[in-house]
Each structure stands twice: as structure tokens, then as C-alpha cells.
Coordinates of C-alpha atoms in Angstrom, one line a residue:
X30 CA 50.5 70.2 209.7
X31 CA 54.1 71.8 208.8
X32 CA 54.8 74.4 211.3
X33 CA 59.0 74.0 211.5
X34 CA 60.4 76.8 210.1
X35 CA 63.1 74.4 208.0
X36 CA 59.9 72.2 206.6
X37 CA 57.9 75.9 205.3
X38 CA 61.6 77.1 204.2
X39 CA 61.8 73.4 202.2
X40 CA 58.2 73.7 201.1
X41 CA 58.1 77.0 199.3
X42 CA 61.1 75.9 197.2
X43 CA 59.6 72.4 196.2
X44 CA 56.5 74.6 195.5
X45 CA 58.4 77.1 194.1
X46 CA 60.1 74.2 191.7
X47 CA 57.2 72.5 190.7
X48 CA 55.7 73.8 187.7
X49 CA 59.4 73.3 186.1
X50 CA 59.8 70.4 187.1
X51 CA 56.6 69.0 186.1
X52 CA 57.5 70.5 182.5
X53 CA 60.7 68.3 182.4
X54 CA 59.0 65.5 184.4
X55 CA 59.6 63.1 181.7
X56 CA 63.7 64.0 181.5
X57 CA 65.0 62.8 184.4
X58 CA 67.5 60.1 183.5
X59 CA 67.4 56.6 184.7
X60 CA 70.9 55.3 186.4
X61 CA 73.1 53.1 184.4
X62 CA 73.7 49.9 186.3
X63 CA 77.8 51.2 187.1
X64 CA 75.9 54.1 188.7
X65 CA 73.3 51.6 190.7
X66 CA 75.8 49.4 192.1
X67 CA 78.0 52.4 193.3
X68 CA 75.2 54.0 194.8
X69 CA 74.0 50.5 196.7
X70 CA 77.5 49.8 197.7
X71 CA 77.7 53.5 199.3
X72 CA 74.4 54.1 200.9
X73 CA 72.2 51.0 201.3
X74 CA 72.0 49.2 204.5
X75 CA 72.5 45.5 203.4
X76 CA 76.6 47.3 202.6
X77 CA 77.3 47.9 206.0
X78 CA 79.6 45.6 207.3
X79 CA 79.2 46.6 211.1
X80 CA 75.2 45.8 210.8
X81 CA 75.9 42.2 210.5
X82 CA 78.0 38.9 211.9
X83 CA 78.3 35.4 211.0
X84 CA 76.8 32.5 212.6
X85 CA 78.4 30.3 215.2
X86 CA 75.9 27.3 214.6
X87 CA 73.1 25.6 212.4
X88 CA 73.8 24.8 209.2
X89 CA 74.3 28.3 207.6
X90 CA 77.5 28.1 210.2
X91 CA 79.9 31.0 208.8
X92 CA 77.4 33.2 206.9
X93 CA 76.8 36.8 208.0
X94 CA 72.9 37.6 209.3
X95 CA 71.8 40.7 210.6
X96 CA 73.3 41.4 214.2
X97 CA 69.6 41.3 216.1
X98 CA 68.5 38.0 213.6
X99 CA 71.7 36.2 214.9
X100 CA 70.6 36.7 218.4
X101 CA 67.9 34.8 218.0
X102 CA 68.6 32.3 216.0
X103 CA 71.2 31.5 218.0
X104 CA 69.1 32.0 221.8
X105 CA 67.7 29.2 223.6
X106 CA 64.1 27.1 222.7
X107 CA 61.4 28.1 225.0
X108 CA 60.8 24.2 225.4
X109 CA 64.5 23.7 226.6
X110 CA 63.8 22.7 230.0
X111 CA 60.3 21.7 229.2
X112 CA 59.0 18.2 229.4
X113 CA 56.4 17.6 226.6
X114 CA 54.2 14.1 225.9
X115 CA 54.8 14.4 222.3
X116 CA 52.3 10.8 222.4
X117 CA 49.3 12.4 223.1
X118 CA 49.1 15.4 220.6
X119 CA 46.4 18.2 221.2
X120 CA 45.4 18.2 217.7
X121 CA 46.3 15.8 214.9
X122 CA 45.8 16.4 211.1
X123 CA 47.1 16.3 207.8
X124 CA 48.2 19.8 206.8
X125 CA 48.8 22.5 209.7
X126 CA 49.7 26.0 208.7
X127 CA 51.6 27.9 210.7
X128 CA 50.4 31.2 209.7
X129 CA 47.1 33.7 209.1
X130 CA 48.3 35.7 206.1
X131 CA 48.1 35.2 202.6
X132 CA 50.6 32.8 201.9
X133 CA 48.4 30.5 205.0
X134 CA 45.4 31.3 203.6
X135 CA 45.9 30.4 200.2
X136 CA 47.6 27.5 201.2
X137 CA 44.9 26.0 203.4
X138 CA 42.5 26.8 200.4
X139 CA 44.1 24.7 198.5
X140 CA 44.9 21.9 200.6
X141 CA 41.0 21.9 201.6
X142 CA 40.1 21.7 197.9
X143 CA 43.0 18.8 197.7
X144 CA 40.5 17.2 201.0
X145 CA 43.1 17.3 203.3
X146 CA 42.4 17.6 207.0
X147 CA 44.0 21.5 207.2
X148 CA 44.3 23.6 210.2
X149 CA 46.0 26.7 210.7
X150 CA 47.2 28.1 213.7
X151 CA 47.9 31.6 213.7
X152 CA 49.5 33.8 216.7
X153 CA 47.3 36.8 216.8
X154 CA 44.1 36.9 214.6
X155 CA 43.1 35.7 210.8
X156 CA 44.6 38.1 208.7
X157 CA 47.4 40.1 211.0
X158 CA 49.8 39.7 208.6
X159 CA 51.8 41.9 206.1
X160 CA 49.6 40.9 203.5
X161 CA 46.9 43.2 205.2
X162 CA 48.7 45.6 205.0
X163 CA 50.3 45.9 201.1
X164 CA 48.7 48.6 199.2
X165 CA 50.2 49.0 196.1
X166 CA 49.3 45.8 193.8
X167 CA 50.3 43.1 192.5
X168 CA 51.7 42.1 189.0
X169 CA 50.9 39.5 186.2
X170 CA 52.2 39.6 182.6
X171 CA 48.4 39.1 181.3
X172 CA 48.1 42.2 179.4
X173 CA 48.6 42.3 174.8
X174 CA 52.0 44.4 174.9
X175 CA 53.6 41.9 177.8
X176 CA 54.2 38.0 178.6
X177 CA 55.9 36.1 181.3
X178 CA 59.1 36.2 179.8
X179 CA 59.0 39.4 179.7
X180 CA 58.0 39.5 183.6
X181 CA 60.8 37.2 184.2
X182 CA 63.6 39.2 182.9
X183 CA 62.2 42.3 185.4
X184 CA 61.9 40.3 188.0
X185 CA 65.7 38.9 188.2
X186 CA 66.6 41.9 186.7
X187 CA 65.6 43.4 189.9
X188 CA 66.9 40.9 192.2
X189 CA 70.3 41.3 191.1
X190 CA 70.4 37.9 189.2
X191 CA 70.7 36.3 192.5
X192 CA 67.2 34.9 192.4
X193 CA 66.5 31.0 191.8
X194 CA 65.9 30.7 187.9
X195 CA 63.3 27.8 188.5
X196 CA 61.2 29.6 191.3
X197 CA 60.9 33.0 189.3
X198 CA 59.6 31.1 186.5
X199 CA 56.7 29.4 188.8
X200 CA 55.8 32.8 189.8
X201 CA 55.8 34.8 186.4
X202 CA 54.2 31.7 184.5
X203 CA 51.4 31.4 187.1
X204 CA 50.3 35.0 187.8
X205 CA 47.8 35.2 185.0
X206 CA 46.3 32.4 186.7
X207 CA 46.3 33.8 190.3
X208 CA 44.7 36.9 189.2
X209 CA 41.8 34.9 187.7
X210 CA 41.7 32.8 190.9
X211 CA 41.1 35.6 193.0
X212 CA 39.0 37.4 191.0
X213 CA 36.8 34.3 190.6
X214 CA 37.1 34.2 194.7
X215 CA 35.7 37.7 194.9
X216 CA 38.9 40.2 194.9
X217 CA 37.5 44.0 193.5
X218 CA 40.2 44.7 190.8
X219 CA 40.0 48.1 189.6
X220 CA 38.8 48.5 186.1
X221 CA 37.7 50.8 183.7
X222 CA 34.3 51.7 182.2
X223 CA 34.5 48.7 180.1
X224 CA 35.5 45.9 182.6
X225 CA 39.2 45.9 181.7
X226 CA 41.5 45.5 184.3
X227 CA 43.5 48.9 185.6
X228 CA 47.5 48.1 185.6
X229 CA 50.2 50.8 186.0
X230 CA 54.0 50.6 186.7
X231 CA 55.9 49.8 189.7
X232 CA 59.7 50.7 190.0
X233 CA 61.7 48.5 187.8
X234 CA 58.7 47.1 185.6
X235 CA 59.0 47.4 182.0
X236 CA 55.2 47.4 181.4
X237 CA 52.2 48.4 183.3
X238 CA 51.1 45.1 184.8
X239 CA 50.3 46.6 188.6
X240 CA 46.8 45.3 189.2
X241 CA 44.9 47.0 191.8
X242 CA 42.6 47.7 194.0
X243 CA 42.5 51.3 194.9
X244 CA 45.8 51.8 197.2
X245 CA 44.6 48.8 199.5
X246 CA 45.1 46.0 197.4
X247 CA 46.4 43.5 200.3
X248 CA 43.2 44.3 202.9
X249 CA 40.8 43.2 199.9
X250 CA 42.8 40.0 198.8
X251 CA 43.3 38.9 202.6
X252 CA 39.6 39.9 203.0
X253 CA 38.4 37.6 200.3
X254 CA 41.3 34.7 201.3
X255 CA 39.9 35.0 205.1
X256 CA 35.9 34.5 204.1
X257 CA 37.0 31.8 201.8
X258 CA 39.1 30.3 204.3
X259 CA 36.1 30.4 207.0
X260 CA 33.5 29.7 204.4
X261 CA 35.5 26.2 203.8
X262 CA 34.9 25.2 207.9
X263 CA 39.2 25.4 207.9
X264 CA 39.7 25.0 211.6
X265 CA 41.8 28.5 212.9
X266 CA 43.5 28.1 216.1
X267 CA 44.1 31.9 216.9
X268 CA 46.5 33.6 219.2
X269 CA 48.7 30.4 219.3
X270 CA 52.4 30.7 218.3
X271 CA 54.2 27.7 216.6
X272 CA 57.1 28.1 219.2
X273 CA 59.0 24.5 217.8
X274 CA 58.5 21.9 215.1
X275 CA 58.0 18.6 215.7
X276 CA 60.2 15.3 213.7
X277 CA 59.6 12.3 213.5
X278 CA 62.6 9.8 214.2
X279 CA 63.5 9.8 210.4
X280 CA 63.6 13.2 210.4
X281 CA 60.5 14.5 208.6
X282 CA 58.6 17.8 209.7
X283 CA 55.7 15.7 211.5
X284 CA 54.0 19.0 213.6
X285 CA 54.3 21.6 216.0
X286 CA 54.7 22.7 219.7
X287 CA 52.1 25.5 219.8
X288 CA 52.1 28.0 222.7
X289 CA 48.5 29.7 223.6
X290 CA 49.8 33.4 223.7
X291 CA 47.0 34.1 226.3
X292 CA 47.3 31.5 228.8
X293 CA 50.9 30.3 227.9
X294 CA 49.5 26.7 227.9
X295 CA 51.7 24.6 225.6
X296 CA 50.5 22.2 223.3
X297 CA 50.8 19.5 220.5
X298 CA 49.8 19.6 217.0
X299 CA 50.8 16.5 215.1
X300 CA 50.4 17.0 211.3
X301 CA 51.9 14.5 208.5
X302 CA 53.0 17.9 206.6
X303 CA 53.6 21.2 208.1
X304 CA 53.8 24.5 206.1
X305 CA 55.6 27.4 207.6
X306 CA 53.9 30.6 206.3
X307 CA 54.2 32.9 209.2
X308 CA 55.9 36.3 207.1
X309 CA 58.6 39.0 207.7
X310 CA 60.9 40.3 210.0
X311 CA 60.4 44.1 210.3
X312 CA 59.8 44.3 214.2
X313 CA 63.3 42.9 214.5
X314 CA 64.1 47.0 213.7
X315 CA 67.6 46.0 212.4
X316 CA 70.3 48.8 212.1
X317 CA 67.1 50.2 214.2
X318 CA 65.0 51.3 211.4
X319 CA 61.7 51.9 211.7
X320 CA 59.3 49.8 209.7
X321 CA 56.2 49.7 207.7
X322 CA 55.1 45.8 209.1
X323 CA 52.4 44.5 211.0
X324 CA 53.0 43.8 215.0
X325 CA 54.2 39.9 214.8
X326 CA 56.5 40.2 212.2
X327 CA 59.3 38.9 213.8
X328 CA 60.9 36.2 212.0
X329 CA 59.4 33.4 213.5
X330 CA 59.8 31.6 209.9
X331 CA 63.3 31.2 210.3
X332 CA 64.1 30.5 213.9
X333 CA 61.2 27.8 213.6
X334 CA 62.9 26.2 210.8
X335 CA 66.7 27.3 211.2
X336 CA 66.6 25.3 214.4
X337 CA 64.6 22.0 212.7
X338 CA 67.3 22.1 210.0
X339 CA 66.1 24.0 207.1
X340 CA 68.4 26.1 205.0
X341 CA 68.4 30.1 205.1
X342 CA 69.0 32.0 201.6
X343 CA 70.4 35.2 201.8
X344 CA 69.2 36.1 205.3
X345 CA 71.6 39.1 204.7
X346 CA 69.2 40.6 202.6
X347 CA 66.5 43.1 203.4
X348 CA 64.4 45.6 201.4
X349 CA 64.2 49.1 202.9
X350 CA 61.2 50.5 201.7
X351 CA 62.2 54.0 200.2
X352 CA 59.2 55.9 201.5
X353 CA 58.1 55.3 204.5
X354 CA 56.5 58.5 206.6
X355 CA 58.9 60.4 208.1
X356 CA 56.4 63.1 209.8
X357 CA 54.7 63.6 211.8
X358 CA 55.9 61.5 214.2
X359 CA 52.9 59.1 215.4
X360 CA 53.2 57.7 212.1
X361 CA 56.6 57.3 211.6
X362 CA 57.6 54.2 209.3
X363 CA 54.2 53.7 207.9
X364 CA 54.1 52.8 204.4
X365 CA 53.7 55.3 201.6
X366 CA 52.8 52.9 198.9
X367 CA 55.3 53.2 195.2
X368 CA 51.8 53.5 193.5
X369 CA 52.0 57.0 195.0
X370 CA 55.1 57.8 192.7
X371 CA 53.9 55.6 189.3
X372 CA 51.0 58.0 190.0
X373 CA 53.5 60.6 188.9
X374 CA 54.8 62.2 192.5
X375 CA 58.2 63.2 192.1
X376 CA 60.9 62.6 194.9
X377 CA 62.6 65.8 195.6
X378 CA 65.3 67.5 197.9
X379 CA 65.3 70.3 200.2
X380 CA 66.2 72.7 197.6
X381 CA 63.5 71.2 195.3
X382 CA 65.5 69.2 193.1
X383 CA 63.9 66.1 191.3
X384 CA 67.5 64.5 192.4
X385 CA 66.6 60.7 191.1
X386 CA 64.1 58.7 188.4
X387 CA 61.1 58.0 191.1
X388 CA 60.8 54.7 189.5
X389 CA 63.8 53.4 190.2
X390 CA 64.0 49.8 192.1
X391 CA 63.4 50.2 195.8
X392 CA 66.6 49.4 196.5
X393 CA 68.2 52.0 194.7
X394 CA 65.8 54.8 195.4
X395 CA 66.2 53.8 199.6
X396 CA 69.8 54.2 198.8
X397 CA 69.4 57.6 197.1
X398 CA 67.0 59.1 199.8
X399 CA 69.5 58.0 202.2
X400 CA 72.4 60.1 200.2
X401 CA 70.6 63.2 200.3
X402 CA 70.1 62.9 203.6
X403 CA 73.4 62.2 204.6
X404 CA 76.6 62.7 202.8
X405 CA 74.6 65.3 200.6
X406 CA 73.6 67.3 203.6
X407 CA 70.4 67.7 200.9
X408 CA 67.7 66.1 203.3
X409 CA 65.1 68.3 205.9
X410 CA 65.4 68.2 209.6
X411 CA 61.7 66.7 210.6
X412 CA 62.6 67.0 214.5
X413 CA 63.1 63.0 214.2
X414 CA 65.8 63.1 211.7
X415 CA 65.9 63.7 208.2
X416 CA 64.1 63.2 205.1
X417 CA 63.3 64.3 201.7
X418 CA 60.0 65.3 199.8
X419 CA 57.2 63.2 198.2
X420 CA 55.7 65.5 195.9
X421 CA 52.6 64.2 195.9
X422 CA 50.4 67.2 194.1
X423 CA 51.8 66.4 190.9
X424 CA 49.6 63.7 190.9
X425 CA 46.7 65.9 190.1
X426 CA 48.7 68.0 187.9
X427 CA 49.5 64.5 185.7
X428 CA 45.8 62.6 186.0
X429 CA 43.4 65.2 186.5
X430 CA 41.6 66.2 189.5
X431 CA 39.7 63.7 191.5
X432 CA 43.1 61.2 190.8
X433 CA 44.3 60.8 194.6
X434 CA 40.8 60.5 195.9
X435 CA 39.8 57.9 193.0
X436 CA 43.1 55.7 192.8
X437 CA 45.3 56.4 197.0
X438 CA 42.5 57.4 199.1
X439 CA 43.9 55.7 201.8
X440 CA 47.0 57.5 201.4
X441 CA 44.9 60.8 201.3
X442 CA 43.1 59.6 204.7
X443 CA 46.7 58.3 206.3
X444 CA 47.7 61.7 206.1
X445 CA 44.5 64.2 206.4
X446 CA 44.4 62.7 210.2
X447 CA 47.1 65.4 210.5
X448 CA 45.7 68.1 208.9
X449 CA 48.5 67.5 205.6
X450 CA 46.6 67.4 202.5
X451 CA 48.3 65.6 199.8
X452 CA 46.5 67.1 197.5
X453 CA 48.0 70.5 197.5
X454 CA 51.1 69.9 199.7
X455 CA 54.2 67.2 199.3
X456 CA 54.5 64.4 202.1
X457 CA 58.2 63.6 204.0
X458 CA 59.3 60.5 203.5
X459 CA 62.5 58.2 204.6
X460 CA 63.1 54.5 203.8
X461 CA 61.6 51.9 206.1
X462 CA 62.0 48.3 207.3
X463 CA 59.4 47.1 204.4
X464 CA 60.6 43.0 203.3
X465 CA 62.6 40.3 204.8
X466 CA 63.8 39.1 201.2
X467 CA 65.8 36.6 202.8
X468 CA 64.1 33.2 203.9
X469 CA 63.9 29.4 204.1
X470 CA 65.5 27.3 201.1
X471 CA 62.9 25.6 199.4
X472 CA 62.4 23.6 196.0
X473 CA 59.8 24.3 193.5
X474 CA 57.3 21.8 195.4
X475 CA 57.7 24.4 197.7
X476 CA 59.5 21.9 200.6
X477 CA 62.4 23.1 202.2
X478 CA 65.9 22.1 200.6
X479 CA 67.0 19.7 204.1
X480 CA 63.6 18.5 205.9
X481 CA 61.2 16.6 204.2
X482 CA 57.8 17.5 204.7
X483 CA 58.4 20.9 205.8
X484 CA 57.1 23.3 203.1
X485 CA 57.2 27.0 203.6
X486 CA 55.2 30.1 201.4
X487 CA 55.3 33.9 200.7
X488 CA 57.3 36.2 202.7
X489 CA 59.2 33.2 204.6
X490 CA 60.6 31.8 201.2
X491 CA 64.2 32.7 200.6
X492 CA 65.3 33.0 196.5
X493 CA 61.9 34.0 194.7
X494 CA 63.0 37.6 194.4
X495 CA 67.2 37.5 195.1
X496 CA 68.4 40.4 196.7
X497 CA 65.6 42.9 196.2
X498 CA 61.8 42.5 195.3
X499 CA 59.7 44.9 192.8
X500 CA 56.9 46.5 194.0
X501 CA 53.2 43.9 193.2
X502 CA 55.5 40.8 193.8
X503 CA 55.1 40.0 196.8
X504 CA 51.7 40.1 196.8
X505 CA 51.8 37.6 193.9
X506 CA 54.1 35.2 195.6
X507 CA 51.9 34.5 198.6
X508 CA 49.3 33.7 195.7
X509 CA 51.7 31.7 193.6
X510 CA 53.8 30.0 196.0
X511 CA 50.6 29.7 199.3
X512 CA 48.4 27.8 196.6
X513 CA 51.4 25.6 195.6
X514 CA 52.4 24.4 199.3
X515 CA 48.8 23.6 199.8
X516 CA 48.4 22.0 196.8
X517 CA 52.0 20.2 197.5
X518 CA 51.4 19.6 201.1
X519 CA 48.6 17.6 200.7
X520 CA 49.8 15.2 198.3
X521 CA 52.7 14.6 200.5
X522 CA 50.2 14.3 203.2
X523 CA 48.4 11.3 201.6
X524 CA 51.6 9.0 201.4
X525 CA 53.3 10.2 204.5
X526 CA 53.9 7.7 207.1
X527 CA 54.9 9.4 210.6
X528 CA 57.3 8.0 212.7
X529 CA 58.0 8.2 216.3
X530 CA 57.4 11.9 216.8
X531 CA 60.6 13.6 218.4
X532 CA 62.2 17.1 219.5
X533 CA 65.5 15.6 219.6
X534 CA 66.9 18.2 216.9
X535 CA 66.3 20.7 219.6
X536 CA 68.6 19.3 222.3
X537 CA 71.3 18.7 219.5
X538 CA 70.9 22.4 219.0
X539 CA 71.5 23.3 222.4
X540 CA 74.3 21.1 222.4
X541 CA 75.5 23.1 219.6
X542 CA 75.3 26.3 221.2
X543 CA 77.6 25.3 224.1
X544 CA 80.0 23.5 221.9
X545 CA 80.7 27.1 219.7
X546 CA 80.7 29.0 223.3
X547 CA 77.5 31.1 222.7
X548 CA 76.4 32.4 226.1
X549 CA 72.5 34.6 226.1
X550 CA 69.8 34.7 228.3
X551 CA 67.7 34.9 224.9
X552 CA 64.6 32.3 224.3
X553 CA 63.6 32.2 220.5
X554 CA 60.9 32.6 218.8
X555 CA 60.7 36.4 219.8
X556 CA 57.4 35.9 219.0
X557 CA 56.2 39.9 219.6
X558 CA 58.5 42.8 219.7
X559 CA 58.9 44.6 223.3
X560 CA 58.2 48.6 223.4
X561 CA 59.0 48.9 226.7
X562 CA 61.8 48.3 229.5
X563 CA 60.4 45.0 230.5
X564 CA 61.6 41.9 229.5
X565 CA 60.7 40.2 226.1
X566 CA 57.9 38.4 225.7

């Protein structure tokens, strides 16, 4: 509930606003790209120099990295000091996953179907990923009026052209297919009376191709990908961390050193292909955002394989969602899903000025909530900073009455717990920690670009969506991209021949570290964030 003098004083005017607005709702100009690159450049995080250094070590040596990602790829391996029998593994299969969400899921799916000997390990429980917790949708081109080309072109569009040409085309060319796939699995798409599917726009999508399901589109698709996944027998080590991978003397991904997170016991998974599939990065907080990611997303994914060898892609990259909650408080940074503005809820100013296109790329829009807020002085004091309107009644005003309720309820429930109806009042919103666009290197096989037999999937993949990702994409990459390293994985599985297995790349990386002069008491993975004053975990 408002009760801040500056939020009612805000409030009446966006009210006061609102019937002119929605009048002209269809007038607002979209940016020229001069006017979006100035605007980035200015305003969004990934600019500021300060926010970011260049590695000392590894073989991205000399690129810049956020300045809380370089601290841990560059700390020490929990197993430095650790004697391991790397002869007598724990658990020995074909394909082990490193990772519960959708990207792990799918993948062990399909390496099942392939009959590979799969297991996934997984450091809290089946399903706490980031996938869980996506809400919007997700796109394919499978509609009359569009086509994968057309897909394409928005999708490099929105990464800024700095996306790999030959992995965009997997994804775009294979979403009609992954929709089927998980329809045929059990996924409720929304449709209408006549069975067709529901799609809308997303910011910077040139047709509606947003299929969804209600505003909780990841819960059902990792719902369905978790029964399928336990309906297959797929073995699912939980609450074990992948804390190193494992070589073999030729240098070949050949497993895992797995660390129960309950009793700290350490063991040995040997595996003739390993897929790392283990998500984002958002409780890093960098530049000490808040963010809109589950509680293990903490980069895991590219310590695990920085340190075995892989390549990073633009690790300097990360998508600020542009409305995240900004009040109340207790759910500060939680996602306010972009299907809330292609609903038709206008972002607006303290004075009530529509100041942008709401369907702008995330990227752009973070950048412009973060101009009125600052240099604009055009943001309002929540009490925790400041933020601008999400003028979520228009909704209604646009689709008819019942809309919210019918296609965001869980938007409407986030925020009736606080007695603000979105309904009939606008919500506060400031940009959020949402995407770690950044990732591993890989191929279109899906195998890293420097160790064989190491393949990685959805939010751990560097170069699918460049430097910024439209809304519905991601939750078609851990499709696209989870069934293709299972798929892949297994077939590499069925010729690979293991050699002597070895954690030698780990003492060359210590070695490393003391030869560039990096001193830390830090041990990497960080495996959970820390919310208190003790120590990390």
C-alpha cells in the first residue's frame, strides 16, 4: 500500500494523465538506433568503465569481466589442498549434467532417449533454476504472417549483431519444433476457444510469436521437464555442487568433483561427456544491483569451465531487467514480467509522462528508467531509492476487464500480498539483475570451443543472443540448445575413450595465479550467495 506522501503526490498525476495518454497510446515514437546507442552508452550498466577489470589469468587473459566475476574466477579451487582418488570414482556414467534447470533437464531427456547412462547432479533441488522462475514466454516463428528468418533478423537485431550467426540460426530454425516437443510432453499453452495458440509481442519482436502460459510460463515448462525427467528413472543427485571438472590425460572433459552441500563430503563422478548447464549469475549482485534470479545463481558455469580451459564470450555483458519491483521493499528486485507492458502498461515518470516506447529492447528501456531516475531528476523516492511507474491499469482499459486476472495473475497475486492492486493502481519498478548473457564458448554441437567433450546449454552458453536477449528467448534456448547437448553428448559418449582421469589443469591454474601476483583468500565456485557478515560459503 502507497502511503509516502511523494508516491500519492506521483500517483494522482499518472492518474491524472492517464486517460490522455491512453488516447495517444499508440504515438509514442520508437528510438532511432543513433538515439539507442547514445542512450546505452550514457546510462546502461555494461558502459561503466569503473564496474569492470581485466583478467590476470586463464585464457580470456586481458579482457574486462565484471569486478565481483573476476574475483572468482581468479580465487582459489576448493580441492587445492585436497587429496582426491580420482581411481575409484563414486559414480561412473556416460552423460552427467551439471545442472537441474531446463537447459539439464532437456538435456538429460534427450540423452536418455539417445540410451545413454545420464545423471544429473544438481546443487539444491530439481527445478531451482531460473527457468522456474521466467514468466513471460517464449518465442517461435510458427505463426502465417512470420518465419524464422524473420525471427532471426530480431533476434541479432537485438543483440547488437554481436551474436554467433550459426547458433541464432539453430535456435530460430528449431523453435517450431521445441514448442511441439513440449506440448507433446504436456506444457499448457494458452489458446483460444478454438485450440490456437495465444502469441503476443515482446520488446523488440516484429510479430507476435510470445507463446504462453498465463504469466508463469517457466514453472509449467520446468514442471513438465522435471516429471519427464523423473518419469524416465534419470538418476538426480540433489544438493551436490559440481565444485571442479575432471580431464583425462589428453585433455578431454571426463567428469566431476561433486561436493555434498549438506555433509561437505567430496566425491567423484566419472562421465565420458559432461554437460555444464548450471544457469546465471544474478546473486553475484554486480555494480550491487538487486536481482530478479533464483538463490544459486552464481556463476558456477563459468568458474567450473574458465578454470578447465573453456573459452568465455562476452562475460562483460549482462541484461538488466528494466522492471524489476522497486516497492515495497520485501520484494525488491523481483521480476515484473515484459508481458505486463505488451499487455499494454505504459512506463511513465513522476509527472506522468509516457517518457519511452514500453516495448523497446530491455536494454534500452533499463537504460531509460535509469535516466529518469538519475540525470533527469524524473524518478520517485520509494524510501529505497528511486524508480518510475508501471502503469499497469491500462491493461484493462486496452483488453477488457477480467485481462490481468485471465493473462498475469501471478503478477496480480505478487502484488495484492501488499494490499497494491494492479488493477486500479500503477506498480514502481527499477531495472534488475535479470541474465548473464555472457557465457562459455561453444560450437553448434554445443561443445565448448577448447575442451573436448565438455558441452554446455541455456543460460551458461555465451554468443546465442550477443549483447542483449529479447524477452521469450531464453526460455527457447534452454529448449533448443539443452535438447541438442543431450542429443550431442551422447553420441560423443558412445566413441569416447577416457584416459587416465586427472585434475592437473587445476594445479596449472594455481600456478597461474602466483605467476600474474594474484593474492585472495577467495575459494571458487561461490556456490551460494552470503546475506550475512559471516564468511562465504
Amino acid at each position: 500500500m502507497y502511503t509516502s506522501p511523494e508516491i500519492l503526490s506521483s500517483l494522482k498525476k499518472v492518474e491524472e494523465t492517464r486517460a490522455e495518454r491512453f488516447k495517444h497510446k499508440d504515438e509514442i515514437p520508437r528510438m532511432s538506433a543513433a538515439e539507442k546507442d547514445d542512450i546505452l552508452k550514457a546510462y546502461h550498466p555494461d558502459y561503466k568503465s569503473e564496474g569492470f577489470e581485466n583478467l590476470k589469468v586463464g585464457v580470456n587473459k586481458g579482457d574486462k569481466v565484471p569486478h565481483e566475476l573476476a574475483a572468482y574466477l581468479q580465487a582459489h579451487s576448493r580441492i587445492k589442498d585436497v587429496k582426491l582418488d580420482l581411481e575409484k570414482p563414486d559414480y561412473d556414467v556416460d552423460v552427467l549434467i551439471i545442472g537441474g534447470g531446463g537447459a539439464g533437464a532437456s538435456a538429460a531427456i534427450e540423452a536418455h532417449a539417445a540410451g545413454a547412462n545420464v545423471m544429473v547432479v544438481t546443487k539444491l533441488r530439481m527445478g531451482d533454476a531460473n527457468s522456474m522462475m521466467a514468466e513471460g514466454g517464449i518465442q517461435a516463428a510458427d505463426k502465417p504472417n512470420d518465419s524464422p528468418a524473420i525471427h532471426y533478423i530480431d533476434v541479432m537485431g537485438g543483440g547488437h549483431f554481436a551474436n554467433k550467426p550459426e547458433l541464432v540460426y539453430k535456435l530460430v530454425t528449431e523453435a517450431p519444433d521445441a514448442i511441439s516437443w513440449l506440448e507433446n510432453l504436456g506444457v499448457e499453452f494458452d489458446k483460444d476457444e478454438k485450440g490456437n495458440m495465444i502469441t503476443t509481442h515482446g520488446g523488440g519482436t516484429s510479430r507476435k510469436r510470445m507463446h504462453a502460459c498465463k504469466d508463469y510460463s517457466g514453472a509449467e515448462i520446468m514442471r513438465t521437464l522435471r516429471d519427464e525427467v523423473l518419469n524416465r528413472g534419470i538418476p538426480v543427485v540433489d544438493f551436490t555442487a559440481a565444485i571442479e571438472i575432471i580431464k583425462d590425460e589428453e585433455g578431454k572433459a571426463a567428469g566431476a568433483v561433486l561436493l555434498n552441500m549438506e555433509t561437505k563430503d567430496l566425491l567423484i563422478a566419472r562421465a565420458k561427456t559432461v554437460v555444464i548447464a548450471t544457469g546465471g549469475a544474478g546473486r553475484m549482485h554486480y555494480q550491487g544491483f538487486p536481482t530478479s534470479n533464483h538463490y544459486g545463481a552464481t556463476a558456477d558455469c563459468l568458474v567450473l569451465g574458465y578454470r578447465a580451459g573453456a573459452k568465455l564470450l562476452y562475460p562483460d555483458t549482462l541484461q538488466y531487467h528494466p522492471t524489476g519491483a522497486a516497492f515495497p521493499e520485501q520484494i525488491l528486485g523481483a521480476l515484473v514480467t515484459e508481458k505486463v507492458r505488451s499487455l499494454g502498461a505504459q512506463l511513465v515518470n513522476r509527472d506522468g509522462v509516457a517518457y519511452i516506447h514500453p516495448l523497446e529492447t530491455r536494454d534500452v528501456n533499463a537504460s531509460g528508467i535509469i535516466r529518469e531516475c538519475s540525470t533527469r531528476d524524473e524518478g520517485v523516492d520509494t524510501g529505497n531509492g528511486k524508480a518510475v511507474w508501471l502503469d499497469t491499469p491500462m491493461i484493462e482499459m486496452i483488453g477488457g476487464e477480467g485481462t490481468i486476472m485471465k493473462r498475469i495473475p501471478a503478477m496480480y497475486r505478487m502484488f495484492a500480498k501488499y494490499d497494491i492492486d494492479i488493477r486500479k493502481v500503477p506498480i514502481l519498478v527499477y531495472p534488475t539483475l535479470h541474465y548473464q548473457n555472457g557465457g562459455l564458448e561453444i560450437t553448434p554441437d554445443g561443445m565448448t570451443t577448447k575442451v573436448k567433450n565438455l558441452f554446455v546449454a541455456g543460460e551458461a552458453v555465451g554468443g546465442i543472443h550477443g549483447r542483449n536477449r529479447l524477452m521469450g528467448n531464453s526460455l527457447l534456448d534452454i529448449i533448443v540448445f539443452g535438447r541438442n547437448a543431450g542429443k550431442e553428448s551422447a553420441k560423443a559418449a558412445k566413441t569416447a575413450k577416457l584416459g587416465k582421469l586427472t585434475l592437473s589443469h587445476v594445479a596449472e591454474f594455481e600456478n597461474e595465479l602466483a605467476a600474474a601476483g594474484v593474492t585472495t583468500e577467495l575459494v571458487s565456485p561461490k556456490l551460494l550467495p552470503n546475506y550475512t557478515k559471516q564468511k562465504d560459503i
